[in-house]
Amino acid sequence: MRKNFVEELRWRGMLAQMMPGTEELLQKEMVTAYLGTDPTADSLHIGHLCGIMMLRHLQRCGHRPVILVGGATGMIGDPSGKSQERNLLNDETLRHNQECIKAQVAKFLDFESKDENAALMVNNYDWMKDFTFLDFAREVGKHITVNYMMAKESVQQRLNGTARDGLSFTEFTYQLLQGYDFLYLYQHYGVKLQLGGNDQWGNMTTGTELIRRTLGNEVETFALTCPLITKSDGKKFGKTETGNIWLDPKRTTPYRFYQFWLNVSDEDAERYIKIFTSLEKDVIDALIEEHKQDPGRRVLQRRLAEETTVLVHSQEALDMAIEASNVLFGKSTKEALEKFDEQTFLDVFDGVPHFNIQKDQLGQVASELFTQTAQVFASKREFRDFLKSGALALNKEKLSDDRAITADDLIDGKYLLVQRGKKNYFLISVL
């Protein structure tokens, strides 16, 4: 008996709406379903993760996932929830972005499986690039009326909303382009179901309508959406003061990625652990219960952060993220600091007081360097008090005498980390 995909989404809080007959189809046969993603960057961010997890659950329930990279539609812009059109990307950039995205998605989906439900990635630029406007008008445009398109909520919002520029013809036709993707994928890959975020519902149903009007009433295709993920305070999920949380470790370090999940609220952790992990229901229920017994231990947040970091990055990356997290709150060593890449090191000490000095200022004794050149201490007397009490550390090693600070002390050839007491850190960059 095939595992019920719809039921899996339902208990995880990942089901917003679906067309009648969708669940019955999924129980009756192996279904090929697709989800579209935008290739305007060479990395996905955690805003994409709910959709990717839908595909992961789909494959684990025995169905075939297809991820469509919108090389053509990504050049145009989708009016759903957007206020500006996108920039055109050249072919080389699109291909590069597609390969990067596939490498990330391959951690969630099995593209190499010998089974019939092996995952597939396609790019709509491949079938749209030689499609002339006259062909499009004749083969697609004639099937869908302007009245039908105008009635879509996403179109109405842009026409009646606050966007200064209104809605361009290019964007207006977006739903036809997305609809044609569904038609093409049905004809060439047997795709019967489109998955997406709930803001895509209008475009997705245009696709099912285009297929019906083009191929006949007996051809049935379906659409299913997940809710748009928000934070408990109503703010946009996945955005921080420093911007998106990316899946690419060069854009967002595993440490910062891990910390994002570790710091979500209790309410959000209870929702997110169902959406962003593959843990089974009984395991999650037990974690929720354990968390309620002692919320201060943050059991849910820790498990959520661990699972997502391993899934997106690796066990090794998780170990490094945990070690980096312990630097501020636990014991550590200079050797541990030197293991971190530069961006992780800077992320760990983001927000601590930061001084810049010149390389030729090295060689001074600590009492001079840390009071005059970089004012970690207000006076030499304060410096000596901390030194005498054993509460002064340089690069996580106790400083026992007022010695000269040289280039040999630098971490990564560039940084000095001074610690006053248990929790007060100061970072010195040597330029």
CSV table of C-alpha atoms in Angstrom, one decimal:
chain,number,residue,atom,x,y,z
A,1,MET,CA,0.0,0.0,0.0
A,2,ARG,CA,1.4,3.4,-1.1
A,3,LYS,CA,1.9,5.9,1.8
A,4,ASN,CA,-0.7,8.6,1.6
A,5,PHE,CA,1.1,11.8,0.4
A,6,VAL,CA,-1.8,14.1,1.1
A,7,GLU,CA,-2.2,12.7,4.6
A,8,GLU,CA,1.6,13.2,5.1
A,9,LEU,CA,1.3,16.9,4.1
A,10,ARG,CA,-1.9,17.4,6.2
A,11,TRP,CA,-0.5,16.4,9.6
A,12,ARG,CA,2.7,18.3,8.8
A,13,GLY,CA,0.7,21.5,8.2
A,14,MET,CA,1.9,21.6,4.6
A,15,LEU,CA,-1.5,21.4,2.8
A,16,ALA,CA,-3.3,24.6,1.9
A,17,GLN,CA,-5.7,23.6,-0.9
A,18,MET,CA,-6.0,21.0,-3.7
A,19,MET,CA,-8.4,20.3,-6.6
A,20,PRO,CA,-11.1,17.7,-6.1
A,21,GLY,CA,-9.8,14.2,-7.0
A,22,THR,CA,-6.2,14.9,-6.2
A,23,GLU,CA,-6.0,12.5,-3.2
A,24,GLU,CA,-7.8,9.8,-5.0
A,25,LEU,CA,-5.4,10.0,-8.0
A,26,LEU,CA,-2.4,9.8,-5.7
A,27,GLN,CA,-3.7,6.7,-4.0
A,28,LYS,CA,-4.7,5.0,-7.2
A,29,GLU,CA,-1.3,5.2,-9.2
A,30,MET,CA,2.2,6.5,-9.2
A,31,VAL,CA,1.8,10.2,-10.1
A,32,THR,CA,4.4,12.4,-11.7
A,33,ALA,CA,4.2,15.9,-10.2
A,34,TYR,CA,6.2,19.0,-10.7
A,35,LEU,CA,7.1,22.2,-8.8
A,36,GLY,CA,8.6,25.3,-10.4
A,37,THR,CA,11.5,27.3,-9.0
A,38,ASP,CA,13.1,30.6,-10.1
A,39,PRO,CA,16.7,30.4,-11.3
A,40,THR,CA,17.6,34.1,-10.8
A,41,ALA,CA,20.2,33.2,-8.2
A,42,ASP,CA,22.7,30.4,-8.0
A,43,SER,CA,21.4,29.2,-4.7
A,44,LEU,CA,18.0,28.5,-3.2
A,45,HIS,CA,17.1,30.0,0.2
A,46,ILE,CA,15.0,28.6,3.0
A,47,GLY,CA,11.9,30.3,1.6
A,48,HIS,CA,12.1,27.6,-1.1
A,49,LEU,CA,12.4,24.7,1.4
A,50,CYS,CA,8.7,24.0,1.9
A,51,GLY,CA,8.3,23.3,-1.8
A,52,ILE,CA,11.4,21.2,-1.9
A,53,MET,CA,10.2,19.2,1.1
A,54,MET,CA,6.9,18.6,-0.6
A,55,LEU,CA,8.8,17.0,-3.5
A,56,ARG,CA,10.9,15.0,-1.0
A,57,HIS,CA,7.7,13.6,0.7
A,58,LEU,CA,6.2,13.0,-2.7
A,59,GLN,CA,9.1,10.8,-3.7
A,60,ARG,CA,9.2,9.0,-0.3
A,61,CYS,CA,5.5,8.2,-0.9
A,62,GLY,CA,6.4,6.4,-4.1
A,63,HIS,CA,5.6,9.2,-6.7
A,64,ARG,CA,7.9,10.9,-9.2
A,65,PRO,CA,9.1,14.4,-8.5
A,66,VAL,CA,10.0,16.8,-11.3
A,67,ILE,CA,11.6,20.2,-10.5
A,68,LEU,CA,11.2,22.8,-13.1
A,69,VAL,CA,13.7,25.5,-13.3
A,70,GLY,CA,12.0,28.6,-14.8
A,71,GLY,CA,14.7,29.7,-17.2
A,72,ALA,CA,12.1,31.3,-19.4
A,73,THR,CA,9.5,32.5,-16.9
A,74,GLY,CA,12.3,33.7,-14.6
A,75,MET,CA,13.1,36.3,-17.2
A,76,ILE,CA,9.7,37.8,-17.1
A,77,GLY,CA,8.3,38.1,-13.6
A,78,ASP,CA,5.3,36.7,-11.9
A,79,PRO,CA,2.6,39.2,-10.6
A,80,SER,CA,1.8,36.9,-7.6
A,81,GLY,CA,2.9,38.9,-4.6
A,82,LYS,CA,5.6,40.8,-6.5
A,83,SER,CA,6.0,44.5,-7.1
A,84,GLN,CA,8.7,44.6,-9.8
A,85,GLU,CA,9.6,42.8,-12.9
A,86,ARG,CA,12.8,40.7,-13.0
A,87,ASN,CA,15.9,41.3,-15.0
A,88,LEU,CA,16.8,39.1,-18.0
A,89,LEU,CA,19.5,36.6,-17.5
A,90,ASN,CA,21.8,35.3,-20.2
A,91,ASP,CA,21.9,31.6,-21.2
A,92,GLU,CA,25.3,31.0,-19.5
A,93,THR,CA,24.1,32.5,-16.2
A,94,LEU,CA,20.8,30.5,-16.3
A,95,ARG,CA,22.7,27.2,-16.9
A,96,HIS,CA,25.2,27.9,-14.1
A,97,ASN,CA,22.3,28.7,-11.7
A,98,GLN,CA,20.5,25.6,-12.8
A,99,GLU,CA,23.5,23.3,-12.0
A,100,CYS,CA,24.0,24.9,-8.6
A,101,ILE,CA,20.3,24.5,-7.8
A,102,LYS,CA,20.3,20.9,-8.9
A,103,ALA,CA,23.3,20.1,-6.6
A,104,GLN,CA,21.4,21.6,-3.7
A,105,VAL,CA,18.1,19.8,-4.5
A,106,ALA,CA,20.0,16.5,-4.9
A,107,LYS,CA,20.4,16.4,-1.1
A,108,PHE,CA,16.6,16.2,-0.8
A,109,LEU,CA,15.7,14.1,-3.9
A,110,ASP,CA,17.1,11.0,-5.5
A,111,PHE,CA,18.0,11.8,-9.1
A,112,GLU,CA,20.1,8.6,-9.5
A,113,SER,CA,17.5,6.0,-8.5
A,114,LYS,CA,17.0,3.1,-10.8
A,115,ASP,CA,13.3,3.1,-9.8
A,116,GLU,CA,10.6,4.6,-12.0
A,117,ASN,CA,10.1,7.5,-9.5
A,118,ALA,CA,13.6,8.9,-9.9
A,119,ALA,CA,13.6,12.7,-9.6
A,120,LEU,CA,14.0,14.8,-12.8
A,121,MET,CA,15.0,18.4,-13.4
A,122,VAL,CA,13.9,20.3,-16.5
A,123,ASN,CA,14.2,23.9,-17.6
A,124,ASN,CA,11.3,25.6,-19.5
A,125,TYR,CA,13.8,27.7,-21.4
A,126,ASP,CA,14.5,24.5,-23.4
A,127,TRP,CA,11.0,24.5,-24.9
A,128,MET,CA,10.3,28.2,-24.8
A,129,LYS,CA,13.4,29.6,-26.5
A,130,ASP,CA,12.3,28.7,-30.0
A,131,PHE,CA,8.6,29.2,-29.5
A,132,THR,CA,7.6,32.2,-31.6
A,133,PHE,CA,5.0,34.7,-30.5
A,134,LEU,CA,2.7,33.8,-33.4
A,135,ASP,CA,3.0,30.1,-32.4
A,136,PHE,CA,2.2,31.0,-28.8
A,137,ALA,CA,-0.8,33.1,-29.7
A,138,ARG,CA,-2.2,30.4,-31.9
A,139,GLU,CA,-1.5,27.3,-29.8
A,140,VAL,CA,-1.9,28.8,-26.3
A,141,GLY,CA,-3.5,32.3,-26.4
A,142,LYS,CA,-6.7,31.2,-28.2
A,143,HIS,CA,-7.7,28.7,-25.5
A,144,ILE,CA,-7.9,31.1,-22.5
A,145,THR,CA,-10.0,34.2,-22.5
A,146,VAL,CA,-8.9,37.6,-21.2
A,147,ASN,CA,-12.0,37.5,-18.9
A,148,TYR,CA,-10.7,34.3,-17.3
A,149,MET,CA,-7.2,35.8,-16.8
A,150,MET,CA,-8.5,39.0,-15.4
A,151,ALA,CA,-10.5,37.2,-12.8
A,152,LYS,CA,-7.3,35.8,-11.1
A,153,GLU,CA,-6.7,37.2,-7.7
A,154,SER,CA,-3.0,37.9,-8.3
A,155,VAL,CA,-3.9,40.0,-11.4
A,156,GLN,CA,-6.6,41.9,-9.5
A,157,GLN,CA,-4.2,42.7,-6.7
A,158,ARG,CA,-1.7,44.2,-9.0
A,159,LEU,CA,-4.3,46.2,-11.0
A,160,ASN,CA,-6.0,47.5,-7.8
A,161,GLY,CA,-3.0,47.6,-5.5
A,162,THR,CA,-0.3,50.2,-4.7
A,163,ALA,CA,2.2,49.2,-7.5
A,164,ARG,CA,2.9,52.5,-9.3
A,165,ASP,CA,3.5,50.9,-12.7
A,166,GLY,CA,0.4,48.7,-12.8
A,167,LEU,CA,0.7,45.4,-14.6
A,168,SER,CA,2.6,45.0,-17.8
A,169,PHE,CA,1.5,42.8,-20.7
A,170,THR,CA,4.6,40.7,-20.1
A,171,GLU,CA,3.5,39.9,-16.5
A,172,PHE,CA,-0.1,39.5,-17.5
A,173,THR,CA,0.8,36.7,-19.8
A,174,TYR,CA,2.9,34.9,-17.1
A,175,GLN,CA,0.0,32.6,-16.1
A,176,LEU,CA,-0.3,31.5,-19.8
A,177,LEU,CA,3.4,30.7,-19.8
A,178,GLN,CA,3.2,28.7,-16.6
A,179,GLY,CA,0.0,27.0,-17.9
A,180,TYR,CA,1.9,26.0,-21.0
A,181,ASP,CA,4.6,24.5,-18.9
A,182,PHE,CA,2.0,22.2,-17.3
A,183,LEU,CA,0.7,21.3,-20.8
A,184,TYR,CA,4.1,20.6,-22.1
A,185,LEU,CA,5.1,18.5,-19.1
A,186,TYR,CA,1.8,16.5,-19.3
A,187,GLN,CA,2.4,15.7,-23.0
A,188,HIS,CA,6.2,14.9,-22.7
A,189,TYR,CA,6.6,13.5,-19.2
A,190,GLY,CA,3.1,12.4,-18.1
A,191,VAL,CA,2.9,15.1,-15.4
A,192,LYS,CA,-0.6,15.1,-13.9
A,193,LEU,CA,-0.1,17.2,-10.8
A,194,GLN,CA,1.4,20.6,-10.1
A,195,LEU,CA,2.7,21.5,-6.6
A,196,GLY,CA,3.5,25.0,-5.4
A,197,GLY,CA,2.9,27.8,-2.8
A,198,ASN,CA,-0.6,29.0,-2.2
A,199,ASP,CA,0.2,32.3,-3.9
A,200,GLN,CA,0.5,30.2,-7.1
A,201,TRP,CA,-3.0,28.8,-7.0
A,202,GLY,CA,-4.3,31.0,-9.8
A,203,ASN,CA,-1.5,30.3,-12.2
A,204,MET,CA,-1.7,26.5,-11.4
A,205,THR,CA,-5.4,26.3,-12.1
A,206,THR,CA,-4.9,28.2,-15.4
A,207,GLY,CA,-2.6,25.3,-16.3
A,208,THR,CA,-5.2,22.7,-15.6
A,209,GLU,CA,-7.8,24.7,-17.6
A,210,LEU,CA,-5.4,25.1,-20.5
A,211,ILE,CA,-4.9,21.4,-20.6
A,212,ARG,CA,-8.6,20.7,-20.5
A,213,ARG,CA,-9.4,23.2,-23.3
A,214,THR,CA,-6.5,22.1,-25.5
A,215,LEU,CA,-6.7,18.3,-25.1
A,216,GLY,CA,-10.4,17.8,-24.2
A,217,ASN,CA,-12.5,17.4,-21.1
A,218,GLU,CA,-11.5,13.8,-20.5
A,219,VAL,CA,-7.9,14.8,-19.7
A,220,GLU,CA,-7.7,15.4,-15.9
A,221,THR,CA,-4.8,17.2,-14.2
A,222,PHE,CA,-4.6,18.5,-10.7
A,223,ALA,CA,-3.1,21.2,-8.5
A,224,LEU,CA,-2.0,21.2,-4.8
A,225,THR,CA,-0.6,24.0,-2.7
A,226,CYS,CA,1.3,24.4,0.6
A,227,PRO,CA,0.6,27.4,2.8
A,228,LEU,CA,3.0,30.4,2.7
A,229,ILE,CA,5.2,30.0,5.7
A,230,THR,CA,5.3,32.9,8.1
A,231,LYS,CA,6.7,33.5,11.6
A,232,SER,CA,4.3,33.5,14.6
A,233,ASP,CA,4.5,37.3,14.7
A,234,GLY,CA,3.3,37.5,11.1
A,235,LYS,CA,6.6,38.6,9.7
A,236,LYS,CA,8.1,37.0,6.6
A,237,PHE,CA,9.8,33.7,7.2
A,238,GLY,CA,13.5,33.3,6.3
A,239,LYS,CA,14.4,37.0,6.3
A,240,THR,CA,16.9,38.3,8.9
A,241,GLU,CA,18.5,41.7,9.3
A,242,THR,CA,21.3,40.5,7.1
A,243,GLY,CA,18.9,39.2,4.4
A,244,ASN,CA,18.0,35.8,3.2
A,245,ILE,CA,19.1,32.6,4.8
A,246,TRP,CA,20.7,30.8,1.8
A,247,LEU,CA,21.4,27.1,1.3
A,248,ASP,CA,24.8,27.9,-0.2
A,249,PRO,CA,27.4,27.8,2.6
A,250,LYS,CA,29.4,30.6,0.8
A,251,ARG,CA,26.3,32.9,1.1
A,252,THR,CA,25.1,31.7,4.6
A,253,THR,CA,27.6,29.8,6.7
A,254,PRO,CA,26.4,26.5,8.3
A,255,TYR,CA,26.9,28.2,11.7
A,256,ARG,CA,24.6,31.1,10.8
A,257,PHE,CA,22.1,28.6,9.2
A,258,TYR,CA,22.2,26.5,12.4
A,259,GLN,CA,21.7,29.6,14.6
A,260,PHE,CA,18.7,30.7,12.6
A,261,TRP,CA,16.8,27.6,13.5
A,262,LEU,CA,18.1,27.5,17.0
A,263,ASN,CA,16.7,30.9,17.7
A,264,VAL,CA,13.1,30.5,16.4
A,265,SER,CA,10.3,30.8,18.9
A,266,ASP,CA,8.7,27.8,20.7
A,267,GLU,CA,5.5,28.2,18.6
A,268,ASP,CA,7.5,28.4,15.3
A,269,ALA,CA,9.7,25.4,16.3
A,270,GLU,CA,6.6,23.3,16.8
A,271,ARG,CA,5.4,24.1,13.3
A,272,TYR,CA,8.8,24.1,11.5
A,273,ILE,CA,10.0,20.8,12.8
A,274,LYS,CA,7.0,19.2,10.9
A,275,ILE,CA,7.6,21.1,7.7
A,276,PHE,CA,11.4,21.2,7.4
A,277,THR,CA,12.4,17.8,8.6
A,278,SER,CA,11.6,14.2,7.6
A,279,LEU,CA,11.1,13.0,11.2
A,280,GLU,CA,8.1,10.8,11.7
A,281,LYS,CA,5.0,11.9,13.5
A,282,ASP,CA,5.6,9.8,16.7
A,283,VAL,CA,9.2,11.2,17.0
A,284,ILE,CA,7.9,14.8,16.6
A,285,ASP,CA,5.1,14.3,19.0
A,286,ALA,CA,7.5,13.0,21.6
A,287,LEU,CA,9.9,15.9,21.1
A,288,ILE,CA,7.0,18.4,21.5
A,289,GLU,CA,5.9,16.8,24.7
A,290,GLU,CA,9.5,16.7,26.0
A,291,HIS,CA,9.9,20.4,25.1
A,292,LYS,CA,6.7,21.3,27.0
A,293,GLN,CA,8.1,19.7,30.2
A,294,ASP,CA,11.1,22.1,30.2
A,295,PRO,CA,11.0,24.8,27.5
A,296,GLY,CA,14.3,26.3,28.7
A,297,ARG,CA,16.2,23.3,27.3
A,298,ARG,CA,15.0,24.2,23.8
A,299,VAL,CA,14.7,20.6,22.8
A,300,LEU,CA,12.6,21.4,19.7
A,301,GLN,CA,14.9,24.1,18.5
A,302,ARG,CA,18.0,22.0,18.9
A,303,ARG,CA,16.6,19.0,17.1
A,304,LEU,CA,15.2,21.3,14.3
A,305,ALA,CA,18.5,23.0,13.9
A,306,GLU,CA,20.4,19.7,13.8
A,307,GLU,CA,18.1,18.0,11.3
A,308,THR,CA,18.0,21.0,8.9
A,309,THR,CA,21.7,21.6,9.0
A,310,VAL,CA,22.6,18.0,8.3
A,311,LEU,CA,20.0,17.8,5.5
A,312,VAL,CA,21.1,21.0,3.8
A,313,HIS,CA,24.8,20.8,4.5
A,314,SER,CA,26.3,17.7,6.3
A,315,GLN,CA,27.0,16.1,9.6
A,316,GLU,CA,30.5,17.6,9.5
A,317,ALA,CA,29.0,21.0,9.0
A,318,LEU,CA,26.6,20.5,11.9
A,319,ASP,CA,29.5,19.5,14.2
A,320,MET,CA,31.4,22.6,13.2
A,321,ALA,CA,28.3,24.8,13.7
A,322,ILE,CA,27.8,23.3,17.2
A,323,GLU,CA,31.5,23.8,18.0
A,324,ALA,CA,31.3,27.4,16.8
A,325,SER,CA,28.1,28.0,18.9
A,326,ASN,CA,30.0,26.7,22.0
A,327,VAL,CA,32.8,29.2,21.6
A,328,LEU,CA,30.8,32.1,23.1
A,329,PHE,CA,29.2,30.1,25.9
A,330,GLY,CA,31.6,27.2,26.7
A,331,LYS,CA,35.2,26.4,26.8
A,332,SER,CA,37.2,26.4,23.6
A,333,THR,CA,40.8,26.7,22.4
A,334,LYS,CA,42.9,28.6,19.9
A,335,GLU,CA,43.1,25.4,17.8
A,336,ALA,CA,39.3,25.3,17.6
A,337,LEU,CA,39.1,28.9,16.5
A,338,GLU,CA,41.7,28.2,13.8
A,339,LYS,CA,39.6,25.4,12.4
A,340,PHE,CA,36.8,27.8,11.4
A,341,ASP,CA,36.8,29.4,8.0
A,342,GLU,CA,37.0,33.2,8.1
A,343,GLN,CA,33.3,33.9,7.5
A,344,THR,CA,32.2,31.5,10.3
A,345,PHE,CA,34.7,33.1,12.6
A,346,LEU,CA,33.3,36.6,11.8
A,347,ASP,CA,29.7,35.3,12.1
A,348,VAL,CA,30.4,33.9,15.6
A,349,PHE,CA,31.7,37.3,16.8
A,350,ASP,CA,29.3,39.4,14.9
A,351,GLY,CA,28.1,42.2,17.1
A,352,VAL,CA,31.1,42.2,19.6
A,353,PRO,CA,33.1,45.4,19.8
A,354,HIS,CA,35.5,45.5,16.9
A,355,PHE,CA,38.8,47.4,16.5
A,356,ASN,CA,41.1,47.8,13.5
A,357,ILE,CA,44.8,48.3,13.9
A,358,GLN,CA,47.8,48.4,11.5
A,359,LYS,CA,50.2,45.5,11.2
A,360,ASP,CA,53.2,47.7,12.2
A,361,GLN,CA,51.4,48.3,15.6
A,362,LEU,CA,52.0,44.7,16.6
A,363,GLY,CA,55.0,44.1,18.8
A,364,GLN,CA,53.7,46.3,21.6
A,365,VAL,CA,53.1,44.7,25.0
A,366,ALA,CA,49.5,43.7,25.8
A,367,SER,CA,49.0,46.6,28.3
A,368,GLU,CA,49.8,49.1,25.5
A,369,LEU,CA,48.0,47.4,22.7
A,370,PHE,CA,44.8,46.8,24.6
A,371,THR,CA,44.5,50.2,26.2
A,372,GLN,CA,46.0,52.7,23.8
A,373,THR,CA,45.9,51.2,20.3
A,374,ALA,CA,42.6,49.2,20.7
A,375,GLN,CA,40.7,50.4,23.8
A,376,VAL,CA,39.6,47.0,25.2
A,377,PHE,CA,40.4,48.4,28.6
A,378,ALA,CA,39.8,51.9,29.9
A,379,SER,CA,43.2,52.0,31.6
A,380,LYS,CA,46.4,50.1,32.3
A,381,ARG,CA,45.2,49.7,35.8
A,382,GLU,CA,42.0,48.0,34.7
A,383,PHE,CA,44.1,45.8,32.4
A,384,ARG,CA,46.4,44.7,35.3
A,385,ASP,CA,43.4,43.9,37.5
A,386,PHE,CA,42.0,41.5,34.9
A,387,LEU,CA,45.4,40.1,34.2
A,388,LYS,CA,46.1,39.5,37.9
A,389,SER,CA,42.7,37.8,38.6
A,390,GLY,CA,43.2,35.4,35.6
A,391,ALA,CA,40.1,36.8,33.9
A,392,LEU,CA,41.9,37.9,30.7
A,393,ALA,CA,42.3,35.6,27.7
A,394,LEU,CA,43.8,36.1,24.2
A,395,ASN,CA,42.4,33.7,21.5
A,396,LYS,CA,40.8,31.6,24.2
A,397,GLU,CA,44.1,31.1,26.1
A,398,LYS,CA,44.6,32.7,29.5
A,399,LEU,CA,47.1,35.6,29.3
A,400,SER,CA,49.5,35.2,32.2
A,401,ASP,CA,51.9,38.1,31.7
A,402,ASP,CA,52.1,41.5,30.1
A,403,ARG,CA,54.0,40.2,27.0
A,404,ALA,CA,54.5,41.5,23.5
A,405,ILE,CA,51.7,40.7,21.1
A,406,THR,CA,53.1,39.6,17.7
A,407,ALA,CA,52.1,38.2,14.4
A,408,ASP,CA,52.4,34.7,15.8
A,409,ASP,CA,49.3,35.4,17.9
A,410,LEU,CA,47.1,36.2,15.0
A,411,ILE,CA,44.2,33.8,14.0
A,412,ASP,CA,44.0,33.3,10.3
A,413,GLY,CA,46.9,35.8,10.0
A,414,LYS,CA,44.5,38.6,10.7
A,415,TYR,CA,42.6,38.6,14.0
A,416,LEU,CA,43.1,38.8,17.8
A,417,LEU,CA,40.3,37.8,20.1
A,418,VAL,CA,40.4,39.3,23.5
A,419,GLN,CA,38.1,38.1,26.3
A,420,ARG,CA,37.5,40.0,29.6
A,421,GLY,CA,35.8,37.7,32.1
A,422,LYS,CA,33.4,35.0,30.9
A,423,LYS,CA,31.2,36.8,28.4
A,424,ASN,CA,32.9,40.0,27.1
A,425,TYR,CA,34.6,39.6,23.8
A,426,PHE,CA,36.5,42.1,21.7
A,427,LEU,CA,37.7,41.4,18.1
A,428,ILE,CA,40.8,43.2,16.7
A,429,SER,CA,41.4,43.1,13.0
A,430,VAL,CA,45.0,43.7,11.9
A,431,LEU,CA,45.0,45.4,8.5
